XYZ file of C-alpha atoms in Angstrom:
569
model
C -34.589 22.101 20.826
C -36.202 19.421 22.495
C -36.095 17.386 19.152
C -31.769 17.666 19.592
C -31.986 16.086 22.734
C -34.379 13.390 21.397
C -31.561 12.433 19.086
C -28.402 12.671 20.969
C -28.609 8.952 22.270
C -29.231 8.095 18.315
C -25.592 9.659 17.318
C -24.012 8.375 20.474
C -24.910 4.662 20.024
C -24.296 4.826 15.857
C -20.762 6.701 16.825
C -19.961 3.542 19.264
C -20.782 1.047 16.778
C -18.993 2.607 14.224
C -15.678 2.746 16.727
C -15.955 -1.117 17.555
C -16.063 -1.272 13.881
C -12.804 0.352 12.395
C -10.627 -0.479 15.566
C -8.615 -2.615 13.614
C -5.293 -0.808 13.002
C -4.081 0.166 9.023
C -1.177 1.570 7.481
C -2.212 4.163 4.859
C -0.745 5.625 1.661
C 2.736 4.446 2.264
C 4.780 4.536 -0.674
C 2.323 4.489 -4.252
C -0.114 6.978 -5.415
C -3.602 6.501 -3.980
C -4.162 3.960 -0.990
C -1.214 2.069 -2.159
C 0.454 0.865 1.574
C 3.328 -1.056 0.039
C 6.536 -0.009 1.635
C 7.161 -3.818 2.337
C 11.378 -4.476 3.000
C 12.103 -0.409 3.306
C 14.785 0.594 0.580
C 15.191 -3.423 -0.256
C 11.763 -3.611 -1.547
C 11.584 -3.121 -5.265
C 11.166 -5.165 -9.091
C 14.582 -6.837 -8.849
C 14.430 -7.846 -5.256
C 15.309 -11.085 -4.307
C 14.143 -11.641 -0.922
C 10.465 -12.660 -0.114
C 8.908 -9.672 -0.634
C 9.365 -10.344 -4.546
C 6.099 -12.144 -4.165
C 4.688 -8.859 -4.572
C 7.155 -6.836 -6.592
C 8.071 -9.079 -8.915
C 7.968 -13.097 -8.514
C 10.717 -13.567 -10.754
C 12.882 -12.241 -7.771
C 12.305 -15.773 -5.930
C 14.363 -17.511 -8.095
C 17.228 -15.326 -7.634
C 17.573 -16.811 -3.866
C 19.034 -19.300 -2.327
C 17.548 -21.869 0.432
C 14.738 -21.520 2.111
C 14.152 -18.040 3.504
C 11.284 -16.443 6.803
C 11.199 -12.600 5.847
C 9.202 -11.143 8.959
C 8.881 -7.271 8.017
C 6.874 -4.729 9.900
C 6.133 -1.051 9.104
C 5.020 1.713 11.529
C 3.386 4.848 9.915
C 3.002 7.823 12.537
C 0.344 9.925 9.942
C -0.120 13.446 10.592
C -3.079 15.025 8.404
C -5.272 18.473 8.864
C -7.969 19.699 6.395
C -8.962 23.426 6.850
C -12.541 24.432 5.687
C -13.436 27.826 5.042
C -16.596 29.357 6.072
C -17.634 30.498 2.672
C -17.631 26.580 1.890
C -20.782 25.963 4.260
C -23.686 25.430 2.902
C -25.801 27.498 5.086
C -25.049 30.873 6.547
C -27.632 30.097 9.614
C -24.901 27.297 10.591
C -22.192 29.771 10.982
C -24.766 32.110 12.424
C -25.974 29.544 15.264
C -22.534 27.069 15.900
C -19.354 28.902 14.763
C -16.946 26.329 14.494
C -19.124 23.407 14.074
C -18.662 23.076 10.288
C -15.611 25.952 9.261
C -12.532 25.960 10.821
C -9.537 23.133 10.761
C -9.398 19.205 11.520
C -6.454 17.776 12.508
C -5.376 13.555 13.102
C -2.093 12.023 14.542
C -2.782 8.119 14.020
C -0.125 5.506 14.744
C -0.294 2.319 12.623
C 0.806 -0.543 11.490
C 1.346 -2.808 8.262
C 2.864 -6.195 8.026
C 4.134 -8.803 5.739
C 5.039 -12.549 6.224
C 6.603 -14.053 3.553
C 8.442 -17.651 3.401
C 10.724 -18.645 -0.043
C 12.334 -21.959 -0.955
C 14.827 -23.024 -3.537
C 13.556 -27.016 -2.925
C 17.149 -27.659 -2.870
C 17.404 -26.908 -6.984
C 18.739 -24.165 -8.870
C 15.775 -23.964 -11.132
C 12.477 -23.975 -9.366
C 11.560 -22.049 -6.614
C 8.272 -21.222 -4.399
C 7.417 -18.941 -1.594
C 3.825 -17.828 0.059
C 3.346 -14.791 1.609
C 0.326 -12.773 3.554
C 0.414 -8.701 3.758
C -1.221 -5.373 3.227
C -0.818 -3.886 -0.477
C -3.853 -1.215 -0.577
C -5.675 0.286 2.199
C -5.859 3.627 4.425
C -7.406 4.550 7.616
C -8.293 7.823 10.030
C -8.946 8.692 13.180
C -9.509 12.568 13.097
C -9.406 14.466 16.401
C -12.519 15.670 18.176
C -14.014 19.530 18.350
C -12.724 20.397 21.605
C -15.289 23.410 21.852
C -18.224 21.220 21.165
C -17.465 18.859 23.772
C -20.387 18.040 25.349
C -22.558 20.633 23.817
C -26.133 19.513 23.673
C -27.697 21.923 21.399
C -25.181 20.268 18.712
C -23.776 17.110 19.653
C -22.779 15.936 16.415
C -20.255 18.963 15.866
C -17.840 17.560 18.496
C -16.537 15.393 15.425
C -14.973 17.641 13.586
C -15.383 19.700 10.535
C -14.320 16.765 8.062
C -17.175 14.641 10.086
C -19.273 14.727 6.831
C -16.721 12.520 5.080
C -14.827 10.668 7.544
C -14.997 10.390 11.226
C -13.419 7.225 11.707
C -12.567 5.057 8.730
C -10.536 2.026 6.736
C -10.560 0.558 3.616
C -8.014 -2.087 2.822
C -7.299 -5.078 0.830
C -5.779 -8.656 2.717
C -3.570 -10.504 -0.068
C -2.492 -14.073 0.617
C 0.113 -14.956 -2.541
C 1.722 -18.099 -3.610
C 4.284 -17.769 -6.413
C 6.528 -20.043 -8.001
C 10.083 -19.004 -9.374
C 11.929 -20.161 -12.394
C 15.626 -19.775 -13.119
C 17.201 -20.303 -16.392
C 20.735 -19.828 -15.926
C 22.010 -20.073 -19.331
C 20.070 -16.845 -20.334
C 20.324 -14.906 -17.346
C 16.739 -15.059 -17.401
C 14.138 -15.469 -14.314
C 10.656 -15.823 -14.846
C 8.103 -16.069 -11.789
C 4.157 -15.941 -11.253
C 1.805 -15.899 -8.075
C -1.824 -16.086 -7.358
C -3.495 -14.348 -5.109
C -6.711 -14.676 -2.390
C -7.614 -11.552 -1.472
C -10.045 -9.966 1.217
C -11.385 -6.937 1.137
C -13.367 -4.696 3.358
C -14.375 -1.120 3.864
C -15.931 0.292 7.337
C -16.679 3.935 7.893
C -19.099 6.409 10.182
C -19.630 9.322 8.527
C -21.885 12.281 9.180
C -24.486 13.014 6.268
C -27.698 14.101 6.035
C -30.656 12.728 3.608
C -30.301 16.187 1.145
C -26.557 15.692 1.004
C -25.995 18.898 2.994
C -24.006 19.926 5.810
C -27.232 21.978 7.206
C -27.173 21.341 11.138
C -30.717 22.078 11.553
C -34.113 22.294 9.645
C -36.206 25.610 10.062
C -35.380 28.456 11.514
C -34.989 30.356 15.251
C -36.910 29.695 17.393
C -38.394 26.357 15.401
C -35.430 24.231 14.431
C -34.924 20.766 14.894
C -31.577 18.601 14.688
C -31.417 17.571 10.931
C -27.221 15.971 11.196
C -27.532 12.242 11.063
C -24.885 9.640 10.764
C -23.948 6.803 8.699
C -22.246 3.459 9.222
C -21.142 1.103 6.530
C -19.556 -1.979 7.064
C -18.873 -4.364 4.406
C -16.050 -7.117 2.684
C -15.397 -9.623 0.443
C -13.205 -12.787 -1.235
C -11.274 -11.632 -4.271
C -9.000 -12.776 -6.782
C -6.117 -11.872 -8.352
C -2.555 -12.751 -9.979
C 0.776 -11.525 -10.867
C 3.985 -12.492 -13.728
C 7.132 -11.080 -13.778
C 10.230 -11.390 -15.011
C 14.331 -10.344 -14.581
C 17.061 -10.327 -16.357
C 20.868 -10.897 -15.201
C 22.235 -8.456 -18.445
C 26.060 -9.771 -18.302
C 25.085 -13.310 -16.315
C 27.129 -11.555 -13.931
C 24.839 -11.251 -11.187
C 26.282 -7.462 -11.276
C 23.208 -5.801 -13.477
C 19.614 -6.553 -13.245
C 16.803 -5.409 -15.058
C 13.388 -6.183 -13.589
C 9.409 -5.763 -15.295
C 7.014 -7.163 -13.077
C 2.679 -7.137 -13.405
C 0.029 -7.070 -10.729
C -3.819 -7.699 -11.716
C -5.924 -5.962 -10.130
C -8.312 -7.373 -7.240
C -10.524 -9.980 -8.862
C -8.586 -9.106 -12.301
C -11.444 -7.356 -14.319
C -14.842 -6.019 -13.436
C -14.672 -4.517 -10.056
C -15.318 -6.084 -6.698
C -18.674 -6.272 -4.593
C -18.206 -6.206 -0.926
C -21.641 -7.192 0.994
C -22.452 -6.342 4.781
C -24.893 -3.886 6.529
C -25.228 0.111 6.447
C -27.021 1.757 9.537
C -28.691 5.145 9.314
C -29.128 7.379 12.207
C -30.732 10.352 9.804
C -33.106 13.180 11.187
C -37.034 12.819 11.045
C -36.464 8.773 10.904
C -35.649 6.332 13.166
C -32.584 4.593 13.179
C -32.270 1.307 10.264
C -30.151 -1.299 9.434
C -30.105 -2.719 5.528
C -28.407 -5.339 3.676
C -26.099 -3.840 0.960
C -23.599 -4.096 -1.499
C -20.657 -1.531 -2.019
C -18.997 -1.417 -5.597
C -15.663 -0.382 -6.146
C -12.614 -1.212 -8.602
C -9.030 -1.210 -7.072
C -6.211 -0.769 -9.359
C -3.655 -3.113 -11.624
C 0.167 -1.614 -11.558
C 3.383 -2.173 -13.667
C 6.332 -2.104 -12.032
C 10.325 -1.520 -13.623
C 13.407 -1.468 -12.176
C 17.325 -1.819 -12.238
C 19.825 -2.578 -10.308
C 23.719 -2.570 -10.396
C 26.544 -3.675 -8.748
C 30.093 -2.703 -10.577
C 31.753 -3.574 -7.415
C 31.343 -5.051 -3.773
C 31.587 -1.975 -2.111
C 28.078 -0.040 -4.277
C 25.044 -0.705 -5.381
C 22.356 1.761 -7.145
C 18.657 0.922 -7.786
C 16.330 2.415 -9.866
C 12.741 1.707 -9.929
C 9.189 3.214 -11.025
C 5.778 1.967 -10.839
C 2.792 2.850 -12.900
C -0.819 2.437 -10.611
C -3.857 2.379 -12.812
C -5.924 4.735 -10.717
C -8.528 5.641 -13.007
C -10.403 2.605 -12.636
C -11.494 3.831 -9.147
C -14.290 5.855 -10.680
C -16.634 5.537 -7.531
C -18.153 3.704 -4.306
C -21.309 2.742 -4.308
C -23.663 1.580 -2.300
C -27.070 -0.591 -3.408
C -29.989 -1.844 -1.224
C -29.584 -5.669 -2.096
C -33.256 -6.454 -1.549
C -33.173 -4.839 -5.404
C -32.877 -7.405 -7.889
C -32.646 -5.609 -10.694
C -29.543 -3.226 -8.977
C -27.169 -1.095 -10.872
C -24.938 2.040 -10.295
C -24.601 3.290 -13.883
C -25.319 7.579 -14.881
C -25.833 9.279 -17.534
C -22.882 12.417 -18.322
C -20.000 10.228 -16.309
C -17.838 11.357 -19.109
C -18.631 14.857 -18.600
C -19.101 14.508 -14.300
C -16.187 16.838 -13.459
C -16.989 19.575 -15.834
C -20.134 19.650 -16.158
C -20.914 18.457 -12.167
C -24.633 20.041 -11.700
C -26.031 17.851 -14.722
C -24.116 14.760 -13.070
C -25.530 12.015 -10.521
C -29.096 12.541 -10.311
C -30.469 9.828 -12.450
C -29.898 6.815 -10.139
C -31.302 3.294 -10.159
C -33.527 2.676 -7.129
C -30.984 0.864 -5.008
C -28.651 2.943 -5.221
C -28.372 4.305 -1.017
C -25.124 5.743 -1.804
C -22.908 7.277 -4.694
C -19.508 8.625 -4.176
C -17.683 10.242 -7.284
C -14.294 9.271 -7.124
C -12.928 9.448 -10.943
C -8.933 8.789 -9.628
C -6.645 9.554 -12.459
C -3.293 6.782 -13.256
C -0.419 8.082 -11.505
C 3.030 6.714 -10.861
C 6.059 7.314 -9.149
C 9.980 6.953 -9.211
C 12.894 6.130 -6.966
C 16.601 6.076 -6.719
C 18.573 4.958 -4.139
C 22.112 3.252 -3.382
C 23.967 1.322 -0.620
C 27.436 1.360 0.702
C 28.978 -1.546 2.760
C 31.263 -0.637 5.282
C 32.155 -4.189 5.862
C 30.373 -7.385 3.997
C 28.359 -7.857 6.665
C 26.865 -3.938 6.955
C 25.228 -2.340 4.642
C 24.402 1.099 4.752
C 21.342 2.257 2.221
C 19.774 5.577 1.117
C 16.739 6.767 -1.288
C 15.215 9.720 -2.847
C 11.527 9.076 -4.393
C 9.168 11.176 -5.525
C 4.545 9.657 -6.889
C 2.610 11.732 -8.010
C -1.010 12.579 -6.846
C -4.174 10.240 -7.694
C -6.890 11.909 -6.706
C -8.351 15.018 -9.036
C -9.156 18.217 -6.799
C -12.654 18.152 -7.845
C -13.496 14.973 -5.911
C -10.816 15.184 -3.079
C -12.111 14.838 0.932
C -10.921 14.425 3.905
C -11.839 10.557 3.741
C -9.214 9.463 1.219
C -6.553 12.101 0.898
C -3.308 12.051 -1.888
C -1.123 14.219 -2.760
C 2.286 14.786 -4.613
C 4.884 13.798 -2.416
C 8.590 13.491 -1.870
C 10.539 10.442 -0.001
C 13.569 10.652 1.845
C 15.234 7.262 3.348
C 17.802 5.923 5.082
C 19.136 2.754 6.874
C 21.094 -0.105 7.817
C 21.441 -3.686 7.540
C 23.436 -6.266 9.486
C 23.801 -9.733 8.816
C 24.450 -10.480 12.541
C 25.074 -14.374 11.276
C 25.336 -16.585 8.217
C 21.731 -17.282 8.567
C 19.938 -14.053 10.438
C 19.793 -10.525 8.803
C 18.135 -7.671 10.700
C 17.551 -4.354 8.605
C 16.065 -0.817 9.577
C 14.700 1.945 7.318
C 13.517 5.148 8.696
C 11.296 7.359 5.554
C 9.759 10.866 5.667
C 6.801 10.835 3.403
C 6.046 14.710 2.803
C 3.397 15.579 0.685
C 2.878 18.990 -1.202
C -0.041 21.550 -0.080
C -3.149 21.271 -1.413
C -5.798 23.800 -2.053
C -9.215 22.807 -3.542
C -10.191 26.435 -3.071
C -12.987 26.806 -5.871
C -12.354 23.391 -7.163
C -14.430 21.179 -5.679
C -17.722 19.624 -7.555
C -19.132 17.280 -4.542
C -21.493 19.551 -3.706
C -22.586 20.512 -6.816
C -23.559 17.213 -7.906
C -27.558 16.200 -7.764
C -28.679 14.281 -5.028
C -28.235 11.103 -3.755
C -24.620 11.721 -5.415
C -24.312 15.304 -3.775
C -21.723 15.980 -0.603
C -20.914 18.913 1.297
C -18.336 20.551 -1.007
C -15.004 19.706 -0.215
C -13.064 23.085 -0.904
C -10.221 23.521 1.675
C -6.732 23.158 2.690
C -5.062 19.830 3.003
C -1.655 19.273 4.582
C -0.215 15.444 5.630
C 3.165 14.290 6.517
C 4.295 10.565 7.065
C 7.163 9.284 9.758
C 7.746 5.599 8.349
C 9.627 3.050 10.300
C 10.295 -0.698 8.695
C 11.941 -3.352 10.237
C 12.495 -6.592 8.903
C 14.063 -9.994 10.097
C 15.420 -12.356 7.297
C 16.137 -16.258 8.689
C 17.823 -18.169 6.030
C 18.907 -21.974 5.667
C 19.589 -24.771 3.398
C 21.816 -22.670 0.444
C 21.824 -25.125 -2.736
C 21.121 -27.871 -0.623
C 20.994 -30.471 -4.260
C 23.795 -28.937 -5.218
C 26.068 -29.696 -2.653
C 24.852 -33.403 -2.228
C 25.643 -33.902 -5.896
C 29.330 -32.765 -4.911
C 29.581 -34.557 -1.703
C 28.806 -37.583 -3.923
C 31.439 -37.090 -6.399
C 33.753 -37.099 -3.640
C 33.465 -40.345 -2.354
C 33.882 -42.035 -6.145
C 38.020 -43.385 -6.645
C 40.412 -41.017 -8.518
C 43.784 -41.662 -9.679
C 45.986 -40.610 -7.267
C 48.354 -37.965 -8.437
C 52.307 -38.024 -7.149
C 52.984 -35.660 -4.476
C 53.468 -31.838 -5.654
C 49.426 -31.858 -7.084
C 50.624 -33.084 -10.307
C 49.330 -36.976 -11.949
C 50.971 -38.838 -14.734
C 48.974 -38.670 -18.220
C 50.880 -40.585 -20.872
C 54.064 -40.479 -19.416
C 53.908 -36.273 -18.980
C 53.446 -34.471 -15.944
C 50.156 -32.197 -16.048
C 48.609 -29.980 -13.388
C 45.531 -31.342 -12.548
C 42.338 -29.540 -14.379
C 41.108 -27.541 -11.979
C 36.946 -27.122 -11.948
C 35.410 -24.142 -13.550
C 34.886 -21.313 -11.099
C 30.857 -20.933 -11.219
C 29.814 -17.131 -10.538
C 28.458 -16.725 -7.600
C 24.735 -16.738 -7.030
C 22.698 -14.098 -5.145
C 22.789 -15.795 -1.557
C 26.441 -17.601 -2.310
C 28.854 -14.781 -2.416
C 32.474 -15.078 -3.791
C 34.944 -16.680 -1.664
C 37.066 -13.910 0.485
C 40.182 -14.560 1.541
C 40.716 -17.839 3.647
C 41.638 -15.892 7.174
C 37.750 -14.486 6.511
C 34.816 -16.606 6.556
C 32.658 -16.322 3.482
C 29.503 -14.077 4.766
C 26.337 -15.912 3.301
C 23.729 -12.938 4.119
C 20.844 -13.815 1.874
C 20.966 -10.734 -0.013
C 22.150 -9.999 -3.909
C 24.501 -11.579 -6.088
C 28.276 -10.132 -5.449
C 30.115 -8.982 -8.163
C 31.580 -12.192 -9.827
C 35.531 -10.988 -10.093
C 35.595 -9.546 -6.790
C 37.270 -11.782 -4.436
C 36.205 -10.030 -1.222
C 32.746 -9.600 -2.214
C 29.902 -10.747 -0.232
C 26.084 -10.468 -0.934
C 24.811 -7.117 0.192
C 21.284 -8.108 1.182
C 19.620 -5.827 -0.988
C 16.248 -6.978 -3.085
């Protein structure tokens, strides 16, 4: 026992690097399959949006605004998560025998976090062009799981006071930074807007893990009296500069601005091929001192199609539908390569046959490899309804039902990157408080079906260094989302209304009192200008005792004369 001891001050000083590491706070699975965090504008986020956050839903959506808009949005996740491992899923009955509780039993997490979006749009004073940047959060997830209470403290084990899911995540986060420009196009005549954006992207992945060398979840090596510590840890921290780019397009059907169709495409991080992040992993693994090397982690993040529609018979209602289809299956794995290999690659033999045939998968690895985790996602998608009411033109009153289905296979699932099929509930409210300032609120319950691996999972029947402690279990997680978002608007068809400040000033015939001019020695009404229809951010004229409410949000039904944009994407 002397030998635990020995290494306690290793696990302590690798667990308080790995804490400085993955402080930085993340939203996770938000509204997609996977690690998609996009819940960016609440219910007014979606392909035929027309606020800032088009610049990732769809860019076409740009072009439906008018003036310049600052969309500050904000969303606050409160996660709840357990994982619940039976005892018949540990790989040694001498670990039961000598710490009951260390590796069988149930994990549990509350994390609060956070995910934002800053997004800026301009019309340039045109009616055509428009361009907007914009900086947020699309992919990531992070956890925080709650500590062994009984093994706090204990000397004998120290490493147990981490929890039973501590041999795939003790603290965690991978994510993806996008910073998007887009431009807008509007072609009027067709009812047709086109838009495109490019993206930089930074990526990075940091997690402390416990493992041990034989991919077990042994505690110890030999036997009472002899045995010696054999849990180790693991911290990886790496990131990188991506790529990426994204085209959409929507359609005004009746040039109405009362029905929308929306198809919008997003390229995956770096477009084709992957990404390779590049930082440092430190090992803290029994019968070794502690190392740091230079490495590489590969992994492939995914490309999604988006659809939607959108309709507004009257001022008073609006429905939206929307789906999205997330290309999962290209996250296949995560590995990680020694870089001081030149010659470094992460291909196997049987990856076709990996989740059937697990025990003749994983084994055959190049020399660098440090590092293989199986993750063979599947595609997986999701849909959503949802309508608004407006109580008066400036409040609008929202609602949504969505239900994505599950990306991860049970064969591969762990505690570290959790999915599930899930149902969304929403609600909220928006005000425009004045012509130029719109506040909105959304309050979602993300609640995700149970999920039982129970003789599924094939982690720990892969061959080493691929092999994991298996991951068979219970998994239950619930989301509490909040988004708030602030949407400051000015300059509305700022060319436009130059041009007809200019016409103004130029000499007319002046017509005899009554409104009516001589032409040819008849009396004529004077032609009056052709109504145009209104636009989504210049609403139909109400009634002159009310002042028009300009709120930035969508086109108003065009032969409604009370209507006012509803602020809706």
């Amino acid at each position: 026992m002397a030998h635990a001891r020995s290494m306690k001050p290793t696990l302590t000083t690798a667990a308080a690097v790995g804490l400085l590491g993955v402080i930085a706070s993340w939203s996770t699975d938000a509204r997609a399959s996977g690690i998609s965090a996009a819940r960016f504008g609440g219910e007014h986020g979606h392909p035929t949006t027309d606020n800032p956050t088009a610049l990732y839903y769809n860019p076409a959506g740009i072009a439906l605004s008018k003036g310049t808009h600052i969309f500050v949005d904000g969303t606050i996740a409160l996660r709840f998560a357990s994982y619940t491992r039976p005892g018949t899923e540990v790989n040694s009955p001498q670990t039961t025998d000598l710490a009951p509780g260390a590796n069988d039993g149930k994990a549990t997490l509350f994390n609060a976090v956070a995910a934002p979006f800053l997004g800026i749009t301009s019309d340039f004073g045109t009616d055509f062009i428009y361009g907007g940047i914009a900086a947020y959060f699309p992919f990531g997830g992070s956890a925080v799981w709650d500590k062994n209470k009984t093994y706090q403290g204990n000397q004998q084990f120290p490493g147990a006071v981490d929890g039973v899911q501590r041999w795939y995540s003790i603290d965690g986060t991978i994510r993806s930074m996008y910073i998007t420009g887009g431009l807008g196009f509007n072609i009027r005549k067709i009812g047709l807007s086109l838009g495109v954006t490019g993206s930089v992207i930074r990526s990075n992945v940091e997690t402390i893990r416990a493992r041990n060398a034989d991919g077990t979840d042994d505690l110890v090596n030999g036997m009472p009296p002899n045995t010696m510590l054999k849990e180790g840890r693991s911290f990886i921290n790496v990131n990188g500069w991506q790529g990426g780019f994204g085209i959409g397009a929507i359609y005004d059907v009746l040039k109405q601005g009362k029905y929308f169709i929306g198809l919008s495409y997003t390229s995956q991080p770096n477009v084709s091929g992957g990404m390779t992040l590049k930082g440092t992993l430190d090992n803290a693994l029994a019968l070794g001192e502690p190392s740091q090397s230079k490495v590489e982690l590969t992994q492939s993040m995914p490309d999604i199609v988006r659809l939607g529609f959108r309709a507004r018979p009257t001022a008073k209602y609006e429905i939206r539908v929307f789906a999205d289809y997330t290309r999962w299956s290209v996250f296949d794995k995560q590995c990680v390569m020694d870089r001081s290999f030149p010659d470094r690659n992460c291909n196997f033999a049987n990856t076709d046959k990996a989740l059937s045939d697990p025990t003749n998968f994983g084994g055959d690895a190049n020399p660098a490899v440090v590092q293989h985790l199986p993750r063979f996602w599947k595609d997986a998608g999701g849909v959503r309804v949802g309508g608004s009411y407006w109580f008066v033109p400036q409040v609008e009153g929202y609602v949504g039902l969505g239900y994505d289905s599950t990306a991860v296979p049970l064969q591969t699932l762990d505690p570290a990157l959790m999915d599930a099929h899930k149902m969304s509930v929403s609600a909220g409210v928006r005000w425009q408080v004045v012509k130029n300032f719109a506040l909105a609120f959304t309050a979602t319950e993300l609640a995700f079906f149970r999920t039982s691996t129970k003789g599924k999972s094939a982690l720990n029947q892969f061959q080493s260094p691929t092999r994991q402690p298996s991951g068979n279990g219970v998994y239950r997680q619930f989301f509490q989302l909040f988004n708030i978002y602030l949407d400051i608007s000015f300059g509305y068809g700022g060319r436009k209304d130059k041009k007809a400040k200019g016409k103004s000033k130029v000499a007319t015939p002046t017509a005899p009192s009554g409104g009516v001019k001589v032409e040819g020695g008849a009396q004529t009404k004077p032609a009056e200008p052709a109504a145009e229809p209104p636009t989504e951010e210049q609403p139909a004229a109400e009634p002159p005792a009310t002042e028009p409410a300009d709120d930035g949000g969508d086109a108003a039904p065009a032969d409604d004369p009370t209507a006012a944009g509803d602020g809706t994407p």
